[in-house]
Amino acid sequence: MENYMNDYLTIALPKGKLFTISKNLLHRVGLSADHLSEKSRKLVIENKDLKVRFIIAKTSDVPTYVEYGAADIGIIGKDVLLESQKDVYEILDLGFGKCHLMMAVPQKEKRRRLLDYSYTRVATKYPHIAESFFARQGMQMEYIKLNGSIELGPIVGLSESIVDIVETGTTLAENDLEEIAHILDVSARLIVNRVSFKLKFHRINEIVNNLRPIIESGEIL
């Protein structure tokens, strides 16, 4: 069984907004499988002719599958990758899923300087990224980990600020929040297991070389 699976390339795809574009992009470089769908009840889907397996995983789990070799490669947002702190190769910026990570505060309680928020509470899905950012500013903060509706933190008095992903800024405006610090630009990244990169180098390198011109053309969608 082990030798059989060594012939395969296993790819971890994230559920959610990155799934369809990831699937379509890989299809353009010859990596596909019948019935590969985010809604599939099968979480592992094979193409025996191409010797490729797809794992459909929760977004936050993709770096873990890749780090431990359950998947050879994966596609994941830069925000999730940094927050996970997993030991993988980030090999290619895929150029889609663009947004950015930022700090926002209630408009009516905005302070003059960023440093004026030192020793306050910040609600976030990304405590590791946030702590690293504030440490670079020489700030100590209290981090409150939330998994959804981060904007609710300041509204109900749970925190003085938030660190979260923003795309259009509409949700911030609707909740009377204002972005005051840009932390990180985010896009989808191709990640690779370190051992797989050595053992399956030629196949992985071929995929990367086939992806580059598509990404550079800007015609991903």
Backbone as numpy.savetxt, mean C-alpha at the origin, in Angstrom:
# Nx Ny Nz CAx CAy CAz Cx Cy Cz
5.70 -32.12 -3.81 4.87 -30.91 -3.81 5.74 -29.65 -3.81
6.83 -29.66 -3.05 7.69 -28.49 -2.96 8.32 -28.19 -4.32
8.82 -29.24 -5.00 9.43 -29.04 -6.31 8.41 -28.54 -7.32
7.18 -29.06 -7.19 6.09 -28.63 -8.07 5.84 -27.13 -7.92
5.78 -26.66 -6.68 5.48 -25.26 -6.45 6.67 -24.37 -6.78
7.88 -24.90 -6.74 9.04 -24.10 -7.12 9.00 -23.71 -8.59
8.26 -24.46 -9.39 8.12 -24.13 -10.81 7.14 -22.98 -11.03
6.37 -22.69 -10.01 5.33 -21.66 -10.12 5.83 -20.31 -9.62
5.23 -19.25 -10.17 5.41 -17.91 -9.63 4.11 -17.54 -8.92
4.21 -17.18 -7.66 3.02 -16.85 -6.87 2.95 -15.34 -6.67
1.81 -14.78 -7.00 1.61 -13.33 -6.96 0.49 -12.99 -5.98
0.76 -12.11 -5.03 -0.25 -11.66 -4.07 -0.87 -10.36 -4.56
-2.19 -10.37 -4.75 -2.92 -9.19 -5.18 -3.79 -8.66 -4.03
-3.84 -7.35 -3.84 -4.62 -6.79 -2.74 -6.09 -6.61 -3.10
-6.96 -6.95 -2.19 -8.37 -6.63 -2.36 -8.53 -5.11 -2.31
-9.62 -4.62 -2.88 -9.88 -3.19 -2.80 -9.56 -2.44 -4.07
-9.27 -1.16 -3.93 -9.18 -0.27 -5.09 -8.01 -0.58 -6.02
-6.98 -1.27 -5.53 -5.83 -1.58 -6.38 -6.01 -2.87 -7.18
-7.01 -3.66 -6.84 -7.11 -5.00 -7.41 -7.29 -5.01 -8.93
-8.30 -4.32 -9.42 -8.63 -4.40 -10.85 -7.50 -3.88 -11.72
-6.92 -2.74 -11.35 -5.82 -2.19 -12.14 -4.62 -3.13 -12.10
-4.34 -3.71 -10.93 -3.23 -4.66 -10.80 -3.45 -5.87 -11.70
-4.64 -6.41 -11.65 -4.99 -7.58 -12.47 -4.83 -7.27 -13.96
-5.35 -6.11 -14.38 -5.28 -5.75 -15.79 -3.85 -5.47 -16.25
-3.07 -4.87 -15.37 -1.68 -4.57 -15.71 -0.88 -5.86 -15.89
-1.08 -6.80 -15.00 -0.38 -8.07 -15.11 -0.83 -8.86 -16.36
-2.09 -8.74 -16.67 -2.61 -9.40 -17.88 -1.89 -8.90 -19.13
-1.57 -7.62 -19.14 -0.89 -7.02 -20.30 0.54 -7.53 -20.47
1.12 -8.08 -19.40 2.47 -8.65 -19.53 2.42 -10.18 -19.48
1.24 -10.73 -19.78 1.12 -12.17 -19.95 0.88 -12.98 -18.70
0.41 -12.33 -17.62 0.15 -13.04 -16.37 -1.34 -12.96 -16.06
-2.03 -14.07 -16.22 -3.47 -14.07 -16.01 -3.94 -15.46 -15.63
-5.20 -15.55 -15.23 -5.80 -16.84 -14.91 -7.31 -16.72 -15.07
-7.93 -17.80 -15.49 -9.39 -17.81 -15.61 -10.04 -17.58 -14.26
-11.10 -16.79 -14.27 -11.91 -16.54 -13.06 -11.13 -15.80 -11.98
-10.10 -15.05 -12.38 -9.38 -14.23 -11.41 -10.23 -12.99 -11.11
-10.84 -12.99 -9.96 -11.76 -11.93 -9.58 -11.66 -11.67 -8.09
-11.80 -10.41 -7.72 -11.79 -10.06 -6.31 -12.95 -10.71 -5.56
-14.03 -10.99 -6.27 -15.22 -11.57 -5.65 -15.19 -13.10 -5.65
-14.13 -13.68 -6.18 -14.02 -15.14 -6.24 -14.01 -15.75 -4.84
-14.70 -16.86 -4.68 -14.65 -17.56 -3.40 -13.34 -18.31 -3.24
-12.67 -18.56 -4.35 -11.35 -19.18 -4.30 -10.31 -18.10 -4.05
-9.53 -18.27 -3.01 -8.54 -17.26 -2.65 -7.19 -17.52 -3.29
-7.03 -18.71 -3.86 -5.83 -19.04 -4.63 -6.28 -19.54 -6.00
-5.83 -18.86 -7.05 -6.27 -19.18 -8.41 -5.05 -19.46 -9.28
-5.04 -20.61 -9.96 -3.88 -21.03 -10.72 -4.11 -20.96 -12.23
-3.01 -20.73 -12.93 -2.97 -20.95 -14.38 -1.86 -21.96 -14.60
-2.25 -23.22 -14.83 -1.27 -24.29 -14.92 -0.39 -24.17 -16.16
-0.96 -23.61 -17.24 -0.18 -23.45 -18.46 0.94 -22.43 -18.29
0.63 -21.34 -17.59 1.62 -20.29 -17.37 2.46 -20.54 -16.12
2.05 -21.52 -15.32 2.71 -21.82 -14.04 2.76 -20.57 -13.15
1.58 -20.02 -12.93 1.44 -18.86 -12.07 0.25 -19.07 -11.15
0.41 -18.64 -9.91 -0.68 -18.67 -8.92 -0.94 -17.26 -8.44
-2.21 -16.94 -8.22 -2.59 -15.65 -7.67 -3.20 -15.85 -6.28
-2.72 -15.12 -5.31 -3.31 -15.08 -3.98 -4.08 -13.77 -3.85
-5.34 -13.86 -3.49 -6.15 -12.66 -3.29 -6.22 -12.40 -1.79
-5.58 -11.32 -1.34 -5.37 -11.12 0.09 -5.86 -9.75 0.57
-6.13 -9.67 1.85 -6.41 -8.39 2.47 -5.19 -7.49 2.28
-5.41 -6.24 2.00 -4.33 -5.32 1.66 -3.17 -5.37 2.65
-3.47 -5.30 3.92 -2.41 -5.25 4.93 -1.64 -6.55 5.05
-2.17 -7.64 4.48 -1.50 -8.94 4.57 -0.52 -9.20 3.42
-0.63 -8.45 2.34 0.22 -8.71 1.17 1.71 -8.67 1.49
2.22 -7.64 2.21 3.65 -7.65 2.53 4.08 -8.85 3.36
3.19 -9.35 4.20 3.52 -10.51 5.03 3.67 -11.77 4.18
2.74 -11.97 3.25 2.84 -13.13 2.35 4.15 -13.08 1.56
4.54 -11.89 1.13 5.76 -11.76 0.33 7.00 -11.93 1.21
7.01 -11.34 2.38 8.18 -11.45 3.25 8.50 -12.91 3.59
7.47 -13.69 3.88 7.68 -15.07 4.30 7.72 -16.07 3.14
7.62 -15.57 1.92 7.78 -16.45 0.76 6.53 -17.20 0.36
5.39 -16.93 1.00 4.13 -17.54 0.56 3.76 -16.99 -0.82
4.23 -15.79 -1.12 4.11 -15.20 -2.45 5.49 -14.73 -2.88
5.79 -14.89 -4.16 7.08 -14.42 -4.68 7.07 -12.92 -4.89
5.98 -12.42 -5.43 5.85 -10.99 -5.66 4.46 -10.53 -5.21
4.30 -9.23 -5.05 3.01 -8.68 -4.66 2.89 -7.25 -5.11
1.68 -6.76 -5.12 1.42 -5.35 -5.43 0.73 -4.73 -4.23
1.25 -3.58 -3.80 0.75 -2.96 -2.57 1.04 -1.46 -2.59
0.22 -0.69 -1.90 0.45 0.75 -1.78 1.67 1.04 -0.93
2.36 2.12 -1.26 3.55 2.51 -0.52 3.25 2.75 0.95
2.07 3.27 1.26 1.68 3.53 2.64 1.62 2.24 3.45
0.97 1.22 2.90 0.85 -0.07 3.59 2.22 -0.73 3.73
3.02 -0.61 2.67 4.37 -1.21 2.70 5.22 -0.61 3.80
5.25 0.71 3.91 6.06 1.36 4.94 5.55 1.05 6.34
4.23 1.07 6.49 3.65 0.82 7.81 3.91 -0.61 8.27
3.93 -1.55 7.33 4.12 -2.96 7.68 5.53 -3.26 8.17
6.51 -2.49 7.70 7.91 -2.67 8.07 8.42 -4.08 7.76
7.94 -4.64 6.65 8.35 -5.99 6.26 9.65 -5.95 5.45
10.40 -7.04 5.53 11.70 -7.14 4.87 11.53 -7.71 3.47
11.20 -6.84 2.53 11.01 -7.24 1.14 11.74 -6.24 0.24
11.92 -6.62 -1.02 12.45 -5.69 -2.02 11.30 -4.89 -2.61
11.42 -3.58 -2.59 10.50 -2.72 -3.34 11.17 -2.48 -4.69
10.65 -3.09 -5.73 11.40 -3.16 -6.98 10.92 -2.22 -8.07
9.66 -1.74 -7.96 9.14 -0.90 -9.04 7.96 -0.06 -8.56
8.00 1.23 -8.90 6.85 2.11 -8.68 5.93 1.93 -9.88
4.73 1.42 -9.63 3.81 1.09 -10.72 3.02 2.30 -11.22
3.05 3.39 -10.49 2.51 4.64 -10.99 1.01 4.83 -10.94
0.28 3.91 -10.31 -1.17 4.11 -10.16 -1.54 4.07 -8.69
-2.80 4.35 -8.38 -3.22 4.42 -6.99 -2.62 5.61 -6.27
-2.42 6.71 -6.99 -1.71 7.86 -6.41 -2.59 8.62 -5.41
-1.99 8.96 -4.29 -2.60 9.80 -3.27 -1.45 10.26 -2.38
-1.74 10.81 -1.22 -0.64 11.16 -0.33 -1.08 11.08 1.13
-0.10 10.89 1.97 -0.32 10.81 3.41 -0.06 12.19 4.00
-0.93 12.64 4.88 -0.80 14.00 5.40 -1.30 14.09 6.84
-1.02 15.23 7.45 -1.55 15.55 8.77 -2.62 16.62 8.60
-3.75 16.45 9.27 -4.83 17.43 9.19 -5.36 17.73 10.59
-5.90 18.92 10.74 -6.43 19.38 12.03 -7.75 20.11 11.79
-8.58 20.28 12.84 -9.81 21.07 12.69 -9.47 22.51 12.29
-10.18 23.03 11.32 -9.90 24.39 10.83 -9.98 25.44 11.92
-10.96 25.30 12.81 -11.17 26.30 13.85 -10.13 26.23 14.96
-9.37 25.13 15.00 -8.38 24.97 16.07 -6.96 24.90 15.53
-6.77 25.44 14.35 -5.47 25.42 13.71 -4.47 26.27 14.50
-3.28 25.74 14.71 -2.23 26.44 15.46 -1.21 27.04 14.50
-0.44 27.97 15.00 0.44 28.76 14.14 1.56 27.94 13.53
2.16 27.07 14.32 3.30 26.27 13.83 3.02 24.78 14.02
3.68 23.97 13.23 3.55 22.53 13.38 4.02 22.09 14.76
5.10 22.69 15.23 5.64 22.32 16.54 4.67 22.59 17.68
3.69 23.45 17.44 2.70 23.76 18.48 1.79 22.57 18.78
1.87 21.52 17.95 1.07 20.32 18.20 1.85 19.25 18.98
3.06 19.57 19.39 3.85 18.62 20.17 3.10 18.20 21.43
3.24 16.92 21.78 2.64 16.35 22.99 1.12 16.30 22.92
0.56 16.31 21.71 -0.88 16.13 21.55 -1.15 14.75 20.97
-2.42 14.41 20.85 -2.81 13.10 20.36 -3.13 13.16 18.86
-2.67 12.14 18.14 -2.94 12.04 16.71 -3.57 10.68 16.42
-4.71 10.71 15.74 -5.40 9.48 15.37 -4.94 9.06 13.98
-4.64 7.77 13.79 -4.10 7.35 12.51 -4.17 5.84 12.32
-4.20 5.41 11.07 -4.02 4.01 10.72 -2.53 3.67 10.60
-1.70 4.71 10.64 -0.29 4.56 10.32 0.62 5.06 11.45
0.58 4.43 12.62 1.38 4.93 13.74 2.89 4.89 13.49
3.38 3.88 12.76 4.83 3.81 12.51 5.29 4.94 11.59
4.54 5.16 10.51 4.89 6.24 9.60 4.77 7.59 10.31
3.69 7.76 11.07 3.48 9.02 11.78 4.60 9.28 12.78
4.96 8.26 13.54 6.02 8.43 14.55 7.34 8.82 13.88
7.65 8.20 12.76 8.87 8.53 12.04 8.85 9.98 11.54
7.70 10.41 11.03 7.58 11.78 10.54 7.76 12.79 11.66
7.04 12.59 12.76 7.11 13.56 13.86 8.49 13.55 14.54
9.13 12.40 14.56 10.48 12.33 15.13 11.44 13.21 14.31
11.26 13.21 13.00 12.12 14.06 12.14 11.87 15.54 12.39
10.67 15.86 12.90 10.36 17.26 13.22 10.77 17.61 14.65
11.28 16.63 15.37 11.64 16.85 16.78 10.44 16.92 17.69
9.37 16.20 17.31 8.11 16.26 18.06 7.80 14.91 18.71
7.29 14.97 19.93 6.77 13.78 20.59 5.25 13.86 20.59
4.61 12.75 20.20 3.16 12.72 20.09 2.61 11.47 20.76
1.31 11.49 21.04 0.62 10.29 21.51 -0.19 9.74 20.34
0.02 8.46 20.01 -0.60 7.88 18.83 -1.78 7.00 19.20
-2.90 7.25 18.55 -4.11 6.47 18.76 -4.43 5.73 17.47
-4.31 4.41 17.48 -4.51 3.60 16.28 -6.00 3.39 16.03
-6.46 3.81 14.86 -7.82 3.56 14.42 -7.78 2.83 13.09
-8.84 2.11 12.76 -8.88 1.35 11.51 -9.88 1.90 10.51
-10.67 2.86 10.91 -11.65 3.43 10.00 -12.14 4.77 10.50
-12.67 5.60 9.59 -13.21 6.93 9.94 -12.23 7.71 10.81
-11.02 7.86 10.32 -9.99 8.59 11.06 -10.42 10.02 11.35
-11.19 10.61 10.40 -11.62 12.01 10.57 -12.46 12.21 11.82
-13.01 11.13 12.33 -13.86 11.23 13.52 -13.06 11.60 14.77
-11.77 11.29 14.78 -10.94 11.53 15.96 -11.05 12.93 16.53
-10.73 13.97 15.75 -10.82 15.33 16.28 -12.25 15.79 16.53
-13.19 15.26 15.75 -14.58 15.70 15.87 -15.16 15.33 17.23
-14.81 14.15 17.74 -15.36 13.70 19.03 -14.39 13.93 20.18
-13.28 14.61 19.93 -12.34 14.93 20.99 -11.37 13.82 21.34
-11.27 12.81 20.48 -10.34 11.72 20.73 -8.90 12.15 20.48
-8.72 13.06 19.53 -7.38 13.52 19.17 -7.43 14.97 18.71
-6.25 15.58 18.69 -6.16 16.95 18.18 -5.91 16.99 16.67
-5.44 15.87 16.14 -5.10 15.83 14.72 -5.26 14.42 14.18
-5.09 14.28 12.86 -5.08 12.97 12.23 -3.91 12.88 11.26
-3.46 11.66 11.02 -2.54 11.37 9.92 -3.23 10.31 9.09
-3.48 10.65 7.81 -4.25 9.72 6.98 -3.96 9.96 5.50
-4.47 9.06 4.69 -4.38 9.17 3.23 -5.44 10.14 2.74
-5.08 10.95 1.73 -6.06 11.83 1.10 -5.87 11.77 -0.41
-6.99 11.76 -1.13 -6.93 11.77 -2.59 -7.43 13.11 -3.12
-8.67 13.43 -2.84 -9.24 14.68 -3.36 -9.37 15.76 -2.29
-9.41 15.38 -1.03 -9.59 16.35 0.04 -11.04 16.63 0.36
-11.95 15.98 -0.35 -13.38 16.23 -0.14 -13.83 15.85 1.26
-13.39 14.68 1.74 -13.80 14.22 3.08 -13.26 15.16 4.16
-12.06 15.65 3.98 -11.50 16.62 4.94 -12.38 17.87 5.00
-12.71 18.41 3.84 -13.50 19.64 3.79 -14.88 19.44 4.39
-15.48 18.29 4.12 -16.82 18.02 4.64 -16.84 17.91 6.16
-15.69 17.61 6.74 -15.59 17.48 8.19 -14.80 18.62 8.83
-14.67 19.73 8.09 -14.02 20.95 8.58 -12.60 20.71 9.07
-11.89 19.85 8.33 -10.49 19.58 8.63 -9.61 20.19 7.54
-8.40 20.58 7.93 -7.48 21.21 6.99 -6.13 20.52 7.04
-5.60 20.21 5.87 -4.27 19.62 5.79 -3.22 20.66 6.14
-2.29 20.30 7.05 -1.26 21.26 7.44 0.16 20.73 7.20
0.31 19.44 6.87 1.64 18.89 6.61 1.55 17.73 5.63
2.38 17.80 4.59 2.49 16.71 3.63 3.55 15.74 4.14
3.19 14.45 4.23 4.12 13.47 4.81 4.74 12.58 3.75
3.94 12.07 2.83 4.45 11.05 1.92 3.57 10.94 0.68
4.19 10.91 -0.50 3.46 10.58 -1.73 3.31 9.07 -1.82
2.15 8.62 -2.24 1.82 7.19 -2.25 1.41 6.75 -3.65
1.85 5.56 -4.03 1.38 4.90 -5.25 1.60 3.40 -5.08
1.09 2.62 -6.00 1.24 1.17 -5.93 2.67 0.76 -6.25
3.19 -0.21 -5.52 4.56 -0.69 -5.72 4.57 -2.20 -5.95
5.53 -2.65 -6.75 5.77 -4.08 -6.93 6.83 -4.49 -5.93
6.50 -5.48 -5.08 7.44 -5.95 -4.07 7.79 -7.41 -4.33
8.98 -7.81 -3.90 9.49 -9.14 -4.20 10.11 -9.76 -2.96
9.87 -11.04 -2.76 10.53 -11.79 -1.70 12.03 -11.87 -2.00
12.86 -11.69 -0.99 14.31 -11.61 -1.21 14.89 -12.91 -1.76
14.43 -14.04 -1.26 14.93 -15.32 -1.74 14.42 -15.59 -3.15
13.15 -15.30 -3.40 12.58 -15.51 -4.73 13.30 -14.68 -5.78
13.75 -13.49 -5.40 14.43 -12.63 -6.36 15.73 -13.27 -6.85
16.33 -14.09 -6.02 17.55 -14.80 -6.43 17.21 -16.08 -7.19
16.28 -16.86 -6.64 15.97 -18.16 -7.24 15.16 -18.06 -8.52
14.36 -17.02 -8.64 13.50 -16.85 -9.82 13.80 -15.54 -10.52
15.06 -15.17 -10.49 15.47 -13.85 -10.97 15.06 -13.61 -12.42
15.35 -14.54 -13.30 15.10 -14.32 -14.72 13.62 -14.09 -15.01
12.77 -14.85 -14.34 11.33 -14.68 -14.59 10.83 -13.35 -14.01
11.28 -13.02 -12.80 10.85 -11.77 -12.17 11.41 -10.58 -12.95
12.66 -10.67 -13.36 13.28 -9.57 -14.09 12.58 -9.34 -15.44
12.14 -10.42 -16.06 11.40 -10.30 -17.32 10.09 -9.54 -17.11
9.41 -9.85 -16.01 8.16 -9.16 -15.68 8.41 -7.67 -15.49
9.45 -7.34 -14.72 9.79 -5.94 -14.46 10.11 -5.22 -15.77
10.90 -5.84 -16.63 11.27 -5.22 -17.90 10.07 -5.03 -18.82
9.09 -5.93 -18.72 7.88 -5.79 -19.52 6.94 -4.72 -18.97
6.99 -4.52 -17.66 6.13 -3.52 -17.03 6.63 -2.09 -17.25
7.93 -1.92 -17.30 8.51 -0.56 -17.36 7.96 0.28 -18.51
7.97 -0.23 -19.75 7.47 0.62 -20.85 5.99 0.98 -20.72
5.21 0.10 -20.13 3.79 0.40 -19.92 3.65 1.53 -18.91
4.40 1.46 -17.83 4.36 2.49 -16.80 4.85 3.83 -17.36
5.96 3.77 -18.09 6.54 5.01 -18.64 5.64 5.64 -19.69
4.82 4.85 -20.34 3.91 5.39 -21.36 2.75 6.15 -20.72
2.50 5.88 -19.44 1.38 6.51 -18.75 0.03 5.94 -19.13
0.03 4.81 -19.82 -1.21 4.21 -20.30 -1.54 2.95 -19.49
-1.57 3.09 -18.19 -1.81 1.95 -17.31 -3.29 1.59 -17.27
-4.15 2.59 -17.21 -5.58 2.31 -17.03 -6.21 1.79 -18.31
